[in-house]
Coordinates of C-alpha atoms in Angstrom, one line a residue:
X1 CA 20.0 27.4 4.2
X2 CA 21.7 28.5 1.1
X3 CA 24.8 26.1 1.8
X4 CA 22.6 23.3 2.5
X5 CA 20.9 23.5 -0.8
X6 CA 24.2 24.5 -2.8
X7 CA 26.4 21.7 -1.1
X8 CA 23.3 18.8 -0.3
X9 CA 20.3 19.4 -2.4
X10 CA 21.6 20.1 -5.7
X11 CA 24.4 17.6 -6.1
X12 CA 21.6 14.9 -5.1
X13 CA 19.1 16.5 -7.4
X14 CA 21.7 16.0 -10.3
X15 CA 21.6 12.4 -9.7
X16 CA 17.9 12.2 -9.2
X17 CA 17.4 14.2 -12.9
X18 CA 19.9 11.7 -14.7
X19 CA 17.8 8.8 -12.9
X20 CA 14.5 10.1 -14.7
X21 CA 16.4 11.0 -17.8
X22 CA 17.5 7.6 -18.1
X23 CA 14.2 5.7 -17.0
X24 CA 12.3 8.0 -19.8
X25 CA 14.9 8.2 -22.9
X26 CA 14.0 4.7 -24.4
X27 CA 10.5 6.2 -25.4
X28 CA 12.4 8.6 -27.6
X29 CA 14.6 6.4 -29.1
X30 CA 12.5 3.3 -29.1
X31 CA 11.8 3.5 -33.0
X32 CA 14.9 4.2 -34.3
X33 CA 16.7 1.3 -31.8
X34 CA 14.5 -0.9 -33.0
X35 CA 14.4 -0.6 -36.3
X36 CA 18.7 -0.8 -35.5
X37 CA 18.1 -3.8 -33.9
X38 CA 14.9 -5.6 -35.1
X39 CA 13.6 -5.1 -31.8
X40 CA 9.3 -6.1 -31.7
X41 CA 6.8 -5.0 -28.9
X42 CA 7.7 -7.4 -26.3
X43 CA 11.4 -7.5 -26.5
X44 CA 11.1 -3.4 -26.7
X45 CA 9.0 -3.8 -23.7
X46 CA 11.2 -6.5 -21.9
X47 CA 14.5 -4.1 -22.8
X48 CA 13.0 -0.9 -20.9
X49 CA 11.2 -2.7 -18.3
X50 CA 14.6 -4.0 -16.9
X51 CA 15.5 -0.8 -15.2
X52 CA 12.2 -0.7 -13.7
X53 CA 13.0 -4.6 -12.1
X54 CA 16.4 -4.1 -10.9
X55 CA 15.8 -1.2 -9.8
X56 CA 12.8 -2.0 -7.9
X57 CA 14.8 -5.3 -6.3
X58 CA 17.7 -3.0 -5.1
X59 CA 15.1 -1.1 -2.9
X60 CA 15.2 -2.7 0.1
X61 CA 19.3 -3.4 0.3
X62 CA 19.6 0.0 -0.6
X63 CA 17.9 1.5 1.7
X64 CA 19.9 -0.6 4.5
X65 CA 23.1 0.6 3.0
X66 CA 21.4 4.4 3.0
X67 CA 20.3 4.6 6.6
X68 CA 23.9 3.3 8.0
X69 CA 26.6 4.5 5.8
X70 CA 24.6 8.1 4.6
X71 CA 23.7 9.6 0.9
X72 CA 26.5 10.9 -0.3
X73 CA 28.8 7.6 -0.3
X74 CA 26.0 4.8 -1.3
X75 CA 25.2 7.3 -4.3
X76 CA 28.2 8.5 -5.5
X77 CA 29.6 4.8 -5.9
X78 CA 26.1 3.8 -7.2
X79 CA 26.3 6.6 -10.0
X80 CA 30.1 4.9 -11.1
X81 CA 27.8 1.6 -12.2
X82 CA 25.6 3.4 -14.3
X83 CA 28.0 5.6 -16.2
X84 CA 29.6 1.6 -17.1
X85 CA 26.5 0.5 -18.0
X86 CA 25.4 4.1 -20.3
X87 CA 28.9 3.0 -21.9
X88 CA 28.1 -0.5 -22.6
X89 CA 24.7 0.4 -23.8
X90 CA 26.1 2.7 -26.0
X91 CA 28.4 0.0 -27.3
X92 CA 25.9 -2.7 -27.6
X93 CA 24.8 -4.3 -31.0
X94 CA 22.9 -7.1 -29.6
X95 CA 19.4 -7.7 -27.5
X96 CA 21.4 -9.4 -24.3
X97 CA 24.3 -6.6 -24.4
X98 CA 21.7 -4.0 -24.3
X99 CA 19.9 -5.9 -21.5
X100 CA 22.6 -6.3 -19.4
X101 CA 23.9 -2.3 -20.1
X102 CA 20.1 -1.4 -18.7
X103 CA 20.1 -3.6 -16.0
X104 CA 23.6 -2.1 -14.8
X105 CA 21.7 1.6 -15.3
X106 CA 18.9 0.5 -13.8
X107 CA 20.8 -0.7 -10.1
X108 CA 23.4 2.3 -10.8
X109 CA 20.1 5.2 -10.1
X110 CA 18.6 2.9 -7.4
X111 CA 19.1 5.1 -5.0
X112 CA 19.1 8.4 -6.7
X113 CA 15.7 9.2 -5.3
X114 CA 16.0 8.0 -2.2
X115 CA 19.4 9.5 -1.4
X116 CA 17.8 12.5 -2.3
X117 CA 15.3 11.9 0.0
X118 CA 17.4 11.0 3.0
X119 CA 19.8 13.9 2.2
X120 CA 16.2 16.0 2.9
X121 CA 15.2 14.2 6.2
X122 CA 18.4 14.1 7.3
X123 CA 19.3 17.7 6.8
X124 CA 16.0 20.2 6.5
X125 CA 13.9 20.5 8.9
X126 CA 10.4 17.8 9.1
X127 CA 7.7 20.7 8.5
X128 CA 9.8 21.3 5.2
X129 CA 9.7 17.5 3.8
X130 CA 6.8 17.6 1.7
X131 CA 8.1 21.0 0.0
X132 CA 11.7 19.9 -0.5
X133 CA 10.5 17.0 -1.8
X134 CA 8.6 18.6 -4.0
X135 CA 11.8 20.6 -5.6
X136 CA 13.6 17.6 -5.5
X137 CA 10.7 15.6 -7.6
X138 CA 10.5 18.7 -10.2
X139 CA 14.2 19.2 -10.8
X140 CA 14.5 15.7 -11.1
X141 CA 11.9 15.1 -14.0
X142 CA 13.6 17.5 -15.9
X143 CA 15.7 14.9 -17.1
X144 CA 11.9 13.6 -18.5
X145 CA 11.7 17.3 -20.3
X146 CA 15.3 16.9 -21.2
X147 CA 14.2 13.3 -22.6
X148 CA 12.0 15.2 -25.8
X149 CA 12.7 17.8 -27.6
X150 CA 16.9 18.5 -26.8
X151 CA 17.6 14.6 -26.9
X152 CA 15.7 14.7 -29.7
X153 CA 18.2 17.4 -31.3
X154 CA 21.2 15.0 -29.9
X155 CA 19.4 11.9 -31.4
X156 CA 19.5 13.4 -35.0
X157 CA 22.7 14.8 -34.3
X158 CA 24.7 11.6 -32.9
X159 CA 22.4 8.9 -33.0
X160 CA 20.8 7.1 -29.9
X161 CA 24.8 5.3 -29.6
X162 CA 25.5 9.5 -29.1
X163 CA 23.4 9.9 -26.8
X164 CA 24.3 7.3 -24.6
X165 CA 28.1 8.4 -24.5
X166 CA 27.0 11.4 -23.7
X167 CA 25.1 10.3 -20.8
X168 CA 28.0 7.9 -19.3
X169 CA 30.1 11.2 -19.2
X170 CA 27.5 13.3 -17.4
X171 CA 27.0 11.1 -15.2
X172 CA 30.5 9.9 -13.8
X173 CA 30.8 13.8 -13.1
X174 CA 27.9 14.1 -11.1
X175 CA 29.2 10.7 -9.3
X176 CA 32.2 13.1 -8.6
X177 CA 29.9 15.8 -7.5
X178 CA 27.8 14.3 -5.0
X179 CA 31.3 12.4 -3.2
X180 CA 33.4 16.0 -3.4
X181 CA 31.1 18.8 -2.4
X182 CA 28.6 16.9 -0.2
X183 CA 29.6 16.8 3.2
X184 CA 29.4 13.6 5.8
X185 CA 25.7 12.8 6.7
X186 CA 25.4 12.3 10.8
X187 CA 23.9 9.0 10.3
X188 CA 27.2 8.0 8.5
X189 CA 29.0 9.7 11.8
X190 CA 27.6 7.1 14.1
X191 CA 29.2 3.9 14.8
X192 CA 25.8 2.3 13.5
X193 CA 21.9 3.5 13.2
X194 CA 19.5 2.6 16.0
X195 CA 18.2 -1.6 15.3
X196 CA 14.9 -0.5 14.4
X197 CA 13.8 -3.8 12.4
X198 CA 12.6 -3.8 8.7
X199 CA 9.3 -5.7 10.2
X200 CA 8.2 -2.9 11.7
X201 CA 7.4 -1.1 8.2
X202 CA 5.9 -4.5 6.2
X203 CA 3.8 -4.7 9.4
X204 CA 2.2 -1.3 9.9
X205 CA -1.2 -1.2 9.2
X206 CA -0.4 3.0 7.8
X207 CA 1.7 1.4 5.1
X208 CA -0.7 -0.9 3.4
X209 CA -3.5 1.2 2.9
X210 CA -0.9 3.4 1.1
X211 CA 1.2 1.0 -0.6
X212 CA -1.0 0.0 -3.1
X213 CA -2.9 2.8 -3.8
X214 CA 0.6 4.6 -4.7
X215 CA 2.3 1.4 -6.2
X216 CA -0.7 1.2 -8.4
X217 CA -0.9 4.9 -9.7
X218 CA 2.6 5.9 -9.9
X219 CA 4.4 2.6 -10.9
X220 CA 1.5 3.0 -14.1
X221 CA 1.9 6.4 -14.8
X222 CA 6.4 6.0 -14.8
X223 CA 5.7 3.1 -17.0
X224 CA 3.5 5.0 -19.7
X225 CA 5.6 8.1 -19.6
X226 CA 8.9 6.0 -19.9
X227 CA 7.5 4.0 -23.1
X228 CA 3.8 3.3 -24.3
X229 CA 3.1 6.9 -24.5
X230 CA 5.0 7.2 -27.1
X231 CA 3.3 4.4 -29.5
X232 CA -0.2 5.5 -28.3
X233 CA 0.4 9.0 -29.7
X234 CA 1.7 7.3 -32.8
X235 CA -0.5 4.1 -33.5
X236 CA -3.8 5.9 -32.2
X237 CA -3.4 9.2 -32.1
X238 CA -1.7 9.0 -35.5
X239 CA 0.8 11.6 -34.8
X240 CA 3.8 12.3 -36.7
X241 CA 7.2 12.5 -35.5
X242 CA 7.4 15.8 -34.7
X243 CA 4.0 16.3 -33.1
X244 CA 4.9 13.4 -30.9
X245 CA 8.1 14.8 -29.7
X246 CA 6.2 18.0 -29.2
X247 CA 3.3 16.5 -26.8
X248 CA 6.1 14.5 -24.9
X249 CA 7.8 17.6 -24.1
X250 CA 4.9 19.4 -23.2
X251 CA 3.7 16.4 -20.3
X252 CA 7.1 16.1 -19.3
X253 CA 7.2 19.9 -18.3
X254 CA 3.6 18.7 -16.4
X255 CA 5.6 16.2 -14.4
X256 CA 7.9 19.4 -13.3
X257 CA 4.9 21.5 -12.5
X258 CA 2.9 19.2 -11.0
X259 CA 6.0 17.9 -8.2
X260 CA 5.7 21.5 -7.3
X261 CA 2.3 21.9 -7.2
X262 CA 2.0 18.6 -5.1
X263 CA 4.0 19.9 -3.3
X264 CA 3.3 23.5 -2.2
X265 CA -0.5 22.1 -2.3
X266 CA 0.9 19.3 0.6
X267 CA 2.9 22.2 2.7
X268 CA -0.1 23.9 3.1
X269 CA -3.0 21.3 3.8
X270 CA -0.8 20.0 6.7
X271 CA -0.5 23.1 8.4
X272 CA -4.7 22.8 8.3
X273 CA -4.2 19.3 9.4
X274 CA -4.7 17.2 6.1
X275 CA -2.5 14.7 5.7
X276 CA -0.8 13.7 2.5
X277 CA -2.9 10.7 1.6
X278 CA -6.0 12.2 1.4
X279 CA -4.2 14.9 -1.8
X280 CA -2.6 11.2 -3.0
X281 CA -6.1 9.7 -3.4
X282 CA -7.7 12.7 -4.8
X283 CA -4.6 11.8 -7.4
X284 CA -5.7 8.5 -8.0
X285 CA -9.1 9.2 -8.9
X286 CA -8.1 11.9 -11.4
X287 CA -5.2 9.3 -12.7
X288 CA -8.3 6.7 -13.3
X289 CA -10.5 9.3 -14.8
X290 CA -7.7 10.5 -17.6
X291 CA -6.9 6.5 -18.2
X292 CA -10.9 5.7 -19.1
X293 CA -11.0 8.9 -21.2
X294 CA -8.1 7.7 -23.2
X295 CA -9.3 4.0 -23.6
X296 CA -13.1 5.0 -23.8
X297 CA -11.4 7.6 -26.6
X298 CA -14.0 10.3 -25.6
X299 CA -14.1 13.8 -27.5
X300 CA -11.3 15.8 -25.4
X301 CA -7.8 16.8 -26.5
X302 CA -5.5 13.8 -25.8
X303 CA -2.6 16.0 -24.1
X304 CA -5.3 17.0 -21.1
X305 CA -5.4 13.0 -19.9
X306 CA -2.0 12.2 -21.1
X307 CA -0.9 16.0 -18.8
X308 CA -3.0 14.3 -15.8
X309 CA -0.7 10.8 -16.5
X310 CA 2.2 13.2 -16.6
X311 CA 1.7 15.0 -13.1
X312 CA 0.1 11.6 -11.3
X313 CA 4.1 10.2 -11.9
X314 CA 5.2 13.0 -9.8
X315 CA 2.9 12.0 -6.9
X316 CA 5.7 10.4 -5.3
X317 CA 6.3 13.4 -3.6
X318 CA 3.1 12.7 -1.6
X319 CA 3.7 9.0 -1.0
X320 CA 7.0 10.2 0.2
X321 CA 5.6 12.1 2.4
X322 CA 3.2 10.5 3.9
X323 CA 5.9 8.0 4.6
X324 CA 7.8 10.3 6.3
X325 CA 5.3 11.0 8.8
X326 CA 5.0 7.3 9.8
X327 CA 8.5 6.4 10.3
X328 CA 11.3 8.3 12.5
X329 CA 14.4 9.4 10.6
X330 CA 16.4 6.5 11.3
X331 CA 14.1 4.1 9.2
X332 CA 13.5 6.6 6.5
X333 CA 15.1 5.2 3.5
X334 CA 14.4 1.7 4.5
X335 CA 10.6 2.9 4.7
X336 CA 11.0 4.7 1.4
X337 CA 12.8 1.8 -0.3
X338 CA 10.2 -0.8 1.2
X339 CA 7.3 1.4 -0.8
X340 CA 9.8 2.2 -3.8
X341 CA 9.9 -1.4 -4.6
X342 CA 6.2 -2.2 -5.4
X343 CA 6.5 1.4 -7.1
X344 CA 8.9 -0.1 -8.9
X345 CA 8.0 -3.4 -8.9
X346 CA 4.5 -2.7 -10.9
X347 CA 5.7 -0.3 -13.1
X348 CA 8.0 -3.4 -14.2
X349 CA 4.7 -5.3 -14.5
X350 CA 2.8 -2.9 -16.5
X351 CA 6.0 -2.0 -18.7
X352 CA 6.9 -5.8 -20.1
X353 CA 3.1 -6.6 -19.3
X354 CA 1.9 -4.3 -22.4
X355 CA 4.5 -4.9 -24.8
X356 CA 3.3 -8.8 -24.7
X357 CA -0.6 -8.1 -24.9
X358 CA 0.4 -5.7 -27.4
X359 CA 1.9 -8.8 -29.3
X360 CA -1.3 -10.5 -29.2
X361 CA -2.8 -8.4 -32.0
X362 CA -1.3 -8.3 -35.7
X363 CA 0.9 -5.4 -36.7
X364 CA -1.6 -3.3 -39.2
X365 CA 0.4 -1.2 -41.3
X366 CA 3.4 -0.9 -38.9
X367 CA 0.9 -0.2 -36.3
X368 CA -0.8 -2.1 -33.4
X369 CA -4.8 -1.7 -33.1
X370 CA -6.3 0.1 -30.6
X371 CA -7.8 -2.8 -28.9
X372 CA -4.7 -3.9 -28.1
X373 CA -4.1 -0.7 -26.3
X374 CA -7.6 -0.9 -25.0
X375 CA -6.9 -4.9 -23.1
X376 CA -3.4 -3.5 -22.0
X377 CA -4.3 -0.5 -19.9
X378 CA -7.6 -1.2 -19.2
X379 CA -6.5 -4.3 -17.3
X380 CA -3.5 -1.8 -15.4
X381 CA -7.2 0.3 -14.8
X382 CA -8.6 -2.1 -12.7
X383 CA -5.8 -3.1 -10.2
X384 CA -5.8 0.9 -9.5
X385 CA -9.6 0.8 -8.8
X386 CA -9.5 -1.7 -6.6
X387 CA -6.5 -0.2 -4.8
X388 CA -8.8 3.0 -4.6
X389 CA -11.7 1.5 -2.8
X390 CA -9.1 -0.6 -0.3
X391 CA -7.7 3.0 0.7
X392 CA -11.4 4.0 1.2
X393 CA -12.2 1.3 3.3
X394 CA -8.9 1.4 5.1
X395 CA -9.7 5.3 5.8
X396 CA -12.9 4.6 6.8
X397 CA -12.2 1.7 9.0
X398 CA -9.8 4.2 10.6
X399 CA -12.0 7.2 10.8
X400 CA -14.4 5.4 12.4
X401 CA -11.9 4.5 14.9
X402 CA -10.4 7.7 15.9
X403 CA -14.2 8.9 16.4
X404 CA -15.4 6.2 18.9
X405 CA -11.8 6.7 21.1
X406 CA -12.8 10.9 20.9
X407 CA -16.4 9.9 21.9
X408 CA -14.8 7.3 24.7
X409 CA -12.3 9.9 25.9
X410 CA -15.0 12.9 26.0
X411 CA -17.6 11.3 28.0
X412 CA -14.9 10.1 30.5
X413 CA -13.4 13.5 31.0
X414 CA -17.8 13.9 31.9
X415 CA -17.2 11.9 34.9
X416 CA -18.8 8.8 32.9
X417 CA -19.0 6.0 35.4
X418 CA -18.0 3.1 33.6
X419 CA -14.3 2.1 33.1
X420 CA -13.0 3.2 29.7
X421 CA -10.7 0.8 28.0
X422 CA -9.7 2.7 24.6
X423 CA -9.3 0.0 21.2
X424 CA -6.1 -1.5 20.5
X425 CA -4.4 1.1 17.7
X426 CA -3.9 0.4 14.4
X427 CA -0.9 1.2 14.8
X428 CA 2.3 -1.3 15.5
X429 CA 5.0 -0.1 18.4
X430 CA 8.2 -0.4 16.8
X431 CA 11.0 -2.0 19.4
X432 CA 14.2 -1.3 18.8
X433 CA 16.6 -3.9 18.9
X434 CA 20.2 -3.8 19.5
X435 CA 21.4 -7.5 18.6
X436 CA 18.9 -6.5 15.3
X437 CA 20.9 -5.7 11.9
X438 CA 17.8 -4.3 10.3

């Protein structure tokens, strides 16, 4: 076990932890770049939200690429893109320049996570998914810790142009890691993966009362962590630099604990027979809760909702899960991608999304009102509630289910007379395929 988590886990938690350092550093350097570049709300918004749509779009292909030629090749050449595109961004002195450099970074840590992720499936045994995924999540989002207070200490140091040379170095050697010390994956062995089809994941009935649930939660929470936390704590909050950098450090260290948490907490409800979803929508209802108690601005210490946004962006590691439990190994990082891009995909929305309500309102004193704030993520509020009571009824629906084919099944093992003929299940047969490139 200790080889396996010296030569696989670690080189592919590297990646993973530059992946969140880079979807989380423009929060910290977001006032001095713009006041570099003249940067407002929107384009601010626009810049950092680019990762989060490239990334997101790469998902699916990714994923292809993942499941037939392994981890360690897709993310070691991946990783080569985004140490270019650190370079250029650390180069840039213009608005398109940078969006292009992010853009490269952005499809350069694609597949950090899910690489990761395959790497686990692929290598540790299925009982231990939840839990490795769990370290895996928490090392990772110490790049987000890493993101405050020491880039801070870089930032006055080098600048944010530092910083990002610094970066396009570390990562081209964990490129070099992850190809020289991780060995051959058996998927990459085989001549090519079993033609399970993509369809069978956008067509399972499991996945959609998931999807949006997760998409909803997590995509918000990445995108407030990654940039509008940091202009809350300042425009409403009214905290100075330092206190900021302080309160970003101390909810980044949240997103460590709670990946563990989540995760240890998952290990153990599934040996009782609680599945995943059930701790992800517990989640979602605290994730809700913390968001009203920042927009309502009700009496409590503002780093207990922002900790709760903090540890709901590690929930991945139950959506992950959960995901692994509905798809054999062979579809794994397609199943993952397919979820990862409307993770993705929303946090895009809510990222760019805010930064142009935002714009809506005049600047008062260098700072936007808290109205503006108010519109922006109560509207993100909403989608998540709705997604919360589609789950409910989706579990329901389902419960009910499993109950009347128990009931069916028990009174025929009676001796009942009448012919039992059990519901059609919710759940799709996946056919495999061989003329099938999916």
């Amino acid at each position: 076990m200790s080889r396996l988590i010296l030569g696989v886990f670690l080189p592919f938690a590297a990646g993973y932890y530059l992946s969140y350092l880079f979807r989380t550093i423009n929060t910290l350097i977001s006032e001095p770049l713009s006041a570099d570049l003249s940067l407002n709300a929107g384009s601010l918004g626009l810049l950092t939200s680019v990762y989060f749509l490239i990334f997101g779009a790469a998902q699916i292909p990714i994923g292809i690429l993942l499941d037939r030629f392994g981890p360690r090749r897709v993310q070691s050449a991946l990783l080569l893109g985004a140490a270019l595109g650190a370079a250029l961004f650390g180069a840039s002195n213009g608005f398109l320049s940078l969006l292009l450099a992010r853009a490269m970074i952005g499809l350069g840590v694609a597949a950090a996570l899910m690489a990761g992720l395959k790497a686990i499936v692929l290598w540790f045994p299925r009982e231990r998914v939840a839990l490795m995924n769990g370290y895996m999540i928490m090392l990772g989002a110490l790049g987000a810790v890493t993101a405050t207070r020491p880039a801070e200490w870089l930032l006055n140091s080098t600048g944010w142009r530092g910083i990002f040379e610094v970066l396009a170095i570390t990562t081209l050697a964990a490129a070099l890691l992850i190809f020289l010390a991780v060995p051959e994956s058996k998927i990459a062995q085989q001549a090519r993966p079993a033609g399970l089809r993509l369809e069978a994941i956008f067509t399972d009935r499991r996945f959609w009362r998931i999807a949006p649930l997760s998409a909803s939660c997590v995509g918000s929470a990445w995108s407030l962590q990654a940039l509008w936390a940091a202009p809350w704590l300042r425009d409403v909050e009214g905290l100075n630099r330092e206190t900021l950098v302080t309160q970003l450090f101390v909810t980044a260290i949240g997103v460590c604990a709670g990946a563990l948490l989540l995760g240890t907490i998952a290990d153990r409800l599934r040996r009782r027979g609680i599945g995943s979803e059930t701790l992800l929508a517990v989640m979602a209802l605290l994730f809700v809760l913390a968001e009203l108690a920042l927009i309502l601005r009700l009496p409590l210490p503002s780093m207990l909702p922002w900790s709760v946004v903090a540890v709901v962006g590690a929930a991945t590691v139950l959506s992950y899960a959960t995901i692994a439990e509905y798809f054999p190994a062979e579809l794994a990082a397609r199943a993952n991608g397919s979820l990862n891009v409307l993770h993705f995909g929303w946090a895009f929305a809510v990222q760019c999304g805010t930064g142009l309500i935002l714009e809506q309102w005049p600047v008062q004193d260098g700072h936007y009102p808290l109205i503006a704030y108010q519109v922006a993520f109560g509207l993100s509020v909403a989608v998540q509630v709705a997604s919360l009571a589609w789950f409910g009824v989706s579990w329901v629906r389902e419960l009910g289910g499993r109950t009347v084919r128990s009931l069916l099944h028990h009174r025929s093992r009676q001796g009942a007379s009448f012919e039992v003929t059990a519901p059609p299940s919710d759940i799709p047969i996946m056919e495999a395929h061989e003329d099938t490139e999916w």
